[in-house]
């Protein structure tokens, strides 16, 4: 079991090295892990067998919609689940790459469960959310609920207002 953990950590370090993770992390003047606008949910330690860095996602706004794109290569849509609670979008799934009755000479793709939590910057209309999984790219379209503008209310002066003011004295 310890060997599996070691393999997992080696895979993570290879992934981060390939992305120049450490170079980018230490080249910024401010702490990138606390930056509210660019890096979120970055965690090197898996939580409950999942990794916050997987799947890789993009979150962007186009016109009046938020788009989330997540890389899920080789995953069938029935093995993925998407939930929305408040302004937190969660993508869960399980990769199963092991095939019984085969003799493996190289096995780098491991079975893994994942859970990715994404904090949305806007409230969305949960009745009109659309999602699609095509060629390993999960796309979720979330229509933004526009915040109502403040409407000024005119306060009228009346005799009853004067009477209530006199009662308070």
mmCIF file of N, CA, C and O in Angstrom, residues 23-63:
data_model
loop_
_atom_site.group_PDB
_atom_site.id
_atom_site.type_symbol
_atom_site.label_atom_id
_atom_site.label_comp_id
_atom_site.label_asym_id
_atom_site.label_seq_id
_atom_site.Cartn_x
_atom_site.Cartn_y
_atom_site.Cartn_z
ATOM 1 N N UNK A 23 8.398 27.207 -10.314
ATOM 2 C CA UNK A 23 8.975 28.443 -10.850
ATOM 3 C C UNK A 23 7.941 29.557 -10.815
ATOM 4 O O UNK A 23 8.227 30.676 -10.408
ATOM 5 N N UNK A 24 6.731 29.271 -11.243
ATOM 6 C CA UNK A 24 5.668 30.271 -11.235
ATOM 7 C C UNK A 24 5.272 30.663 -9.821
ATOM 8 O O UNK A 24 5.019 31.822 -9.546
ATOM 9 N N UNK A 25 5.230 29.703 -8.926
ATOM 10 C CA UNK A 25 4.796 29.979 -7.556
ATOM 11 C C UNK A 25 5.754 30.925 -6.854
ATOM 12 O O UNK A 25 5.328 31.809 -6.117
ATOM 13 N N UNK A 26 7.070 30.766 -7.072
ATOM 14 C CA UNK A 26 8.029 31.579 -6.347
ATOM 15 C C UNK A 26 8.473 32.820 -7.114
ATOM 16 O O UNK A 26 9.203 33.636 -6.583
ATOM 17 N N UNK A 27 8.039 33.003 -8.334
ATOM 18 C CA UNK A 27 8.432 34.183 -9.095
ATOM 19 C C UNK A 27 7.495 35.355 -8.839
ATOM 20 O O UNK A 27 7.794 36.470 -9.208
ATOM 21 N N UNK A 28 6.343 35.133 -8.208
ATOM 22 C CA UNK A 28 5.404 36.206 -7.936
ATOM 23 C C UNK A 28 5.763 36.888 -6.635
ATOM 24 O O UNK A 28 6.233 36.267 -5.701
ATOM 25 N N UNK A 29 5.557 38.210 -6.578
ATOM 26 C CA UNK A 29 5.909 38.966 -5.378
ATOM 27 C C UNK A 29 4.973 38.669 -4.220
ATOM 28 O O UNK A 29 5.380 38.636 -3.080
ATOM 29 N N UNK A 30 3.704 38.489 -4.513
ATOM 30 C CA UNK A 30 2.750 38.175 -3.455
ATOM 31 C C UNK A 30 2.534 36.678 -3.405
ATOM 32 O O UNK A 30 2.841 35.962 -4.341
ATOM 33 N N UNK A 31 1.984 36.218 -2.329
ATOM 34 C CA UNK A 31 1.733 34.792 -2.171
ATOM 35 C C UNK A 31 0.607 34.372 -3.110
ATOM 36 O O UNK A 31 -0.531 34.795 -2.938
ATOM 37 N N UNK A 32 0.879 33.548 -4.126
ATOM 38 C CA UNK A 32 -0.164 33.191 -5.090
ATOM 39 C C UNK A 32 -1.272 32.340 -4.491
ATOM 40 O O UNK A 32 -2.358 32.284 -5.016
ATOM 41 N N UNK A 33 -0.999 31.677 -3.365
ATOM 42 C CA UNK A 33 -2.010 30.804 -2.783
ATOM 43 C C UNK A 33 -3.113 31.598 -2.099
ATOM 44 O O UNK A 33 -4.203 31.102 -1.884
ATOM 45 N N UNK A 34 -2.830 32.859 -1.760
ATOM 46 C CA UNK A 34 -3.825 33.693 -1.102
ATOM 47 C C UNK A 34 -4.501 34.636 -2.068
ATOM 48 O O UNK A 34 -5.389 35.373 -1.699
ATOM 49 N N UNK A 35 -4.078 34.643 -3.303
ATOM 50 C CA UNK A 35 -4.647 35.535 -4.297
ATOM 51 C C UNK A 35 -6.082 35.134 -4.583
ATOM 52 O O UNK A 35 -6.366 34.016 -4.954
ATOM 53 N N UNK A 36 -6.999 36.076 -4.440
ATOM 54 C CA UNK A 36 -8.415 35.735 -4.603
ATOM 55 C C UNK A 36 -8.836 35.661 -6.054
ATOM 56 O O UNK A 36 -9.809 35.027 -6.386
ATOM 57 N N UNK A 37 -8.084 36.321 -6.952
ATOM 58 C CA UNK A 37 -8.546 36.377 -8.319
ATOM 59 C C UNK A 37 -8.006 35.321 -9.244
ATOM 60 O O UNK A 37 -8.586 35.064 -10.273
ATOM 61 N N UNK A 38 -6.866 34.692 -8.918
ATOM 62 C CA UNK A 38 -6.246 33.838 -9.917
ATOM 63 C C UNK A 38 -6.152 32.377 -9.516
ATOM 64 O O UNK A 38 -6.476 31.515 -10.287
ATOM 65 N N UNK A 39 -5.668 32.078 -8.341
ATOM 66 C CA UNK A 39 -5.470 30.687 -7.966
ATOM 67 C C UNK A 39 -6.394 30.365 -6.814
ATOM 68 O O UNK A 39 -6.388 31.048 -5.803
ATOM 69 N N UNK A 40 -7.199 29.347 -6.961
ATOM 70 C CA UNK A 40 -8.073 28.938 -5.871
ATOM 71 C C UNK A 40 -8.063 27.434 -5.753
ATOM 72 O O UNK A 40 -7.780 26.735 -6.702
ATOM 73 N N UNK A 41 -8.344 26.973 -4.569
ATOM 74 C CA UNK A 41 -8.458 25.542 -4.292
ATOM 75 C C UNK A 41 -7.194 24.766 -4.643
ATOM 76 O O UNK A 41 -7.263 23.614 -5.032
ATOM 77 N N UNK A 42 -6.024 25.406 -4.515
ATOM 78 C CA UNK A 42 -4.793 24.708 -4.823
ATOM 79 C C UNK A 42 -4.373 23.908 -3.607
ATOM 80 O O UNK A 42 -4.198 24.435 -2.529
ATOM 81 N N UNK A 43 -4.234 22.619 -3.775
ATOM 82 C CA UNK A 43 -3.887 21.755 -2.657
ATOM 83 C C UNK A 43 -2.997 20.638 -3.152
ATOM 84 O O UNK A 43 -3.326 19.965 -4.121
ATOM 85 N N UNK A 44 -1.856 20.451 -2.487
ATOM 86 C CA UNK A 44 -0.969 19.365 -2.872
ATOM 87 C C UNK A 44 -1.376 18.056 -2.224
ATOM 88 O O UNK A 44 -1.028 16.992 -2.690
ATOM 89 N N UNK A 45 -2.103 18.143 -1.132
ATOM 90 C CA UNK A 45 -2.503 16.938 -0.412
ATOM 91 C C UNK A 45 -3.895 16.519 -0.841
ATOM 92 O O UNK A 45 -4.814 17.322 -0.851
ATOM 93 N N UNK A 46 -4.073 15.268 -1.204
ATOM 94 C CA UNK A 46 -5.405 14.807 -1.578
ATOM 95 C C UNK A 46 -6.315 14.756 -0.372
ATOM 96 O O UNK A 46 -5.884 14.500 0.732
ATOM 97 N N UNK A 47 -7.589 15.046 -0.607
ATOM 98 C CA UNK A 47 -8.587 14.991 0.449
ATOM 99 C C UNK A 47 -9.522 13.833 0.159
ATOM 100 O O UNK A 47 -10.215 13.843 -0.836
ATOM 101 N N UNK A 48 -9.527 12.861 1.002
ATOM 102 C CA UNK A 48 -10.423 11.721 0.824
ATOM 103 C C UNK A 48 -10.188 10.973 -0.466
ATOM 104 O O UNK A 48 -11.137 10.532 -1.108
ATOM 105 N N UNK A 49 -8.937 10.884 -0.889
ATOM 106 C CA UNK A 49 -8.635 10.124 -2.100
ATOM 107 C C UNK A 49 -8.799 10.923 -3.372
ATOM 108 O O UNK A 49 -8.688 10.396 -4.452
ATOM 109 N N UNK A 50 -9.068 12.214 -3.251
ATOM 110 C CA UNK A 50 -9.210 13.026 -4.449
ATOM 111 C C UNK A 50 -8.162 14.123 -4.436
ATOM 112 O O UNK A 50 -7.525 14.388 -3.449
ATOM 113 N N UNK A 51 -7.983 14.753 -5.551
ATOM 114 C CA UNK A 51 -7.012 15.830 -5.669
ATOM 115 C C UNK A 51 -7.717 17.076 -6.164
ATOM 116 O O UNK A 51 -8.439 17.025 -7.151
ATOM 117 N N UNK A 52 -7.504 18.193 -5.466
ATOM 118 C CA UNK A 52 -8.155 19.442 -5.849
ATOM 119 C C UNK A 52 -7.663 19.957 -7.195
ATOM 120 O O UNK A 52 -8.326 20.742 -7.824
ATOM 121 N N UNK A 53 -6.465 19.545 -7.631
ATOM 122 C CA UNK A 53 -5.938 20.065 -8.885
ATOM 123 C C UNK A 53 -6.483 19.287 -10.091
ATOM 124 O O UNK A 53 -6.234 19.670 -11.219
ATOM 125 N N UNK A 54 -7.195 18.243 -9.859
ATOM 126 C CA UNK A 54 -7.737 17.442 -10.953
ATOM 127 C C UNK A 54 -9.254 17.427 -10.853
ATOM 128 O O UNK A 54 -9.779 17.231 -9.771
ATOM 129 N N UNK A 55 -9.961 17.627 -11.894
ATOM 130 C CA UNK A 55 -9.517 17.888 -13.260
ATOM 131 C C UNK A 55 -9.133 19.355 -13.443
ATOM 132 O O UNK A 55 -9.572 20.217 -12.696
ATOM 133 N N UNK A 56 -8.340 19.592 -14.455
ATOM 134 C CA UNK A 56 -7.972 20.964 -14.782
ATOM 135 C C UNK A 56 -9.196 21.650 -15.364
ATOM 136 O O UNK A 56 -9.885 21.090 -16.214
ATOM 137 N N UNK A 57 -9.437 22.867 -14.887
ATOM 138 C CA UNK A 57 -10.646 23.593 -15.284
ATOM 139 C C UNK A 57 -10.328 25.025 -15.683
ATOM 140 O O UNK A 57 -9.352 25.601 -15.220
ATOM 141 N N UNK A 58 -11.188 25.573 -16.499
ATOM 142 C CA UNK A 58 -11.207 27.002 -16.807
ATOM 143 C C UNK A 58 -12.594 27.512 -16.425
ATOM 144 O O UNK A 58 -13.604 26.839 -16.680
ATOM 145 N N UNK A 59 -12.639 28.696 -15.837
ATOM 146 C CA UNK A 59 -13.903 29.365 -15.500
ATOM 147 C C UNK A 59 -13.820 30.755 -16.105
ATOM 148 O O UNK A 59 -12.893 31.508 -15.810
ATOM 149 N N UNK A 60 -14.764 31.077 -16.976
ATOM 150 C CA UNK A 60 -14.742 32.396 -17.599
ATOM 151 C C UNK A 60 -16.169 32.867 -17.861
ATOM 152 O O UNK A 60 -17.127 32.081 -17.855
ATOM 153 N N UNK A 61 -16.294 34.174 -18.080
ATOM 154 C CA UNK A 61 -17.591 34.796 -18.360
ATOM 155 C C UNK A 61 -17.595 35.241 -19.818
ATOM 156 O O UNK A 61 -16.616 35.807 -20.309
ATOM 157 N N UNK A 62 -18.689 34.962 -20.490
ATOM 158 C CA UNK A 62 -18.905 35.456 -21.838
ATOM 159 C C UNK A 62 -20.339 35.942 -21.912
ATOM 160 O O UNK A 62 -21.273 35.158 -21.662
ATOM 161 N N UNK A 63 -20.489 37.233 -22.201
ATOM 162 C CA UNK A 63 -21.791 37.897 -22.204
ATOM 163 C C UNK A 63 -22.448 37.702 -20.844
ATOM 164 O O UNK A 63 -21.876 38.084 -19.835
#
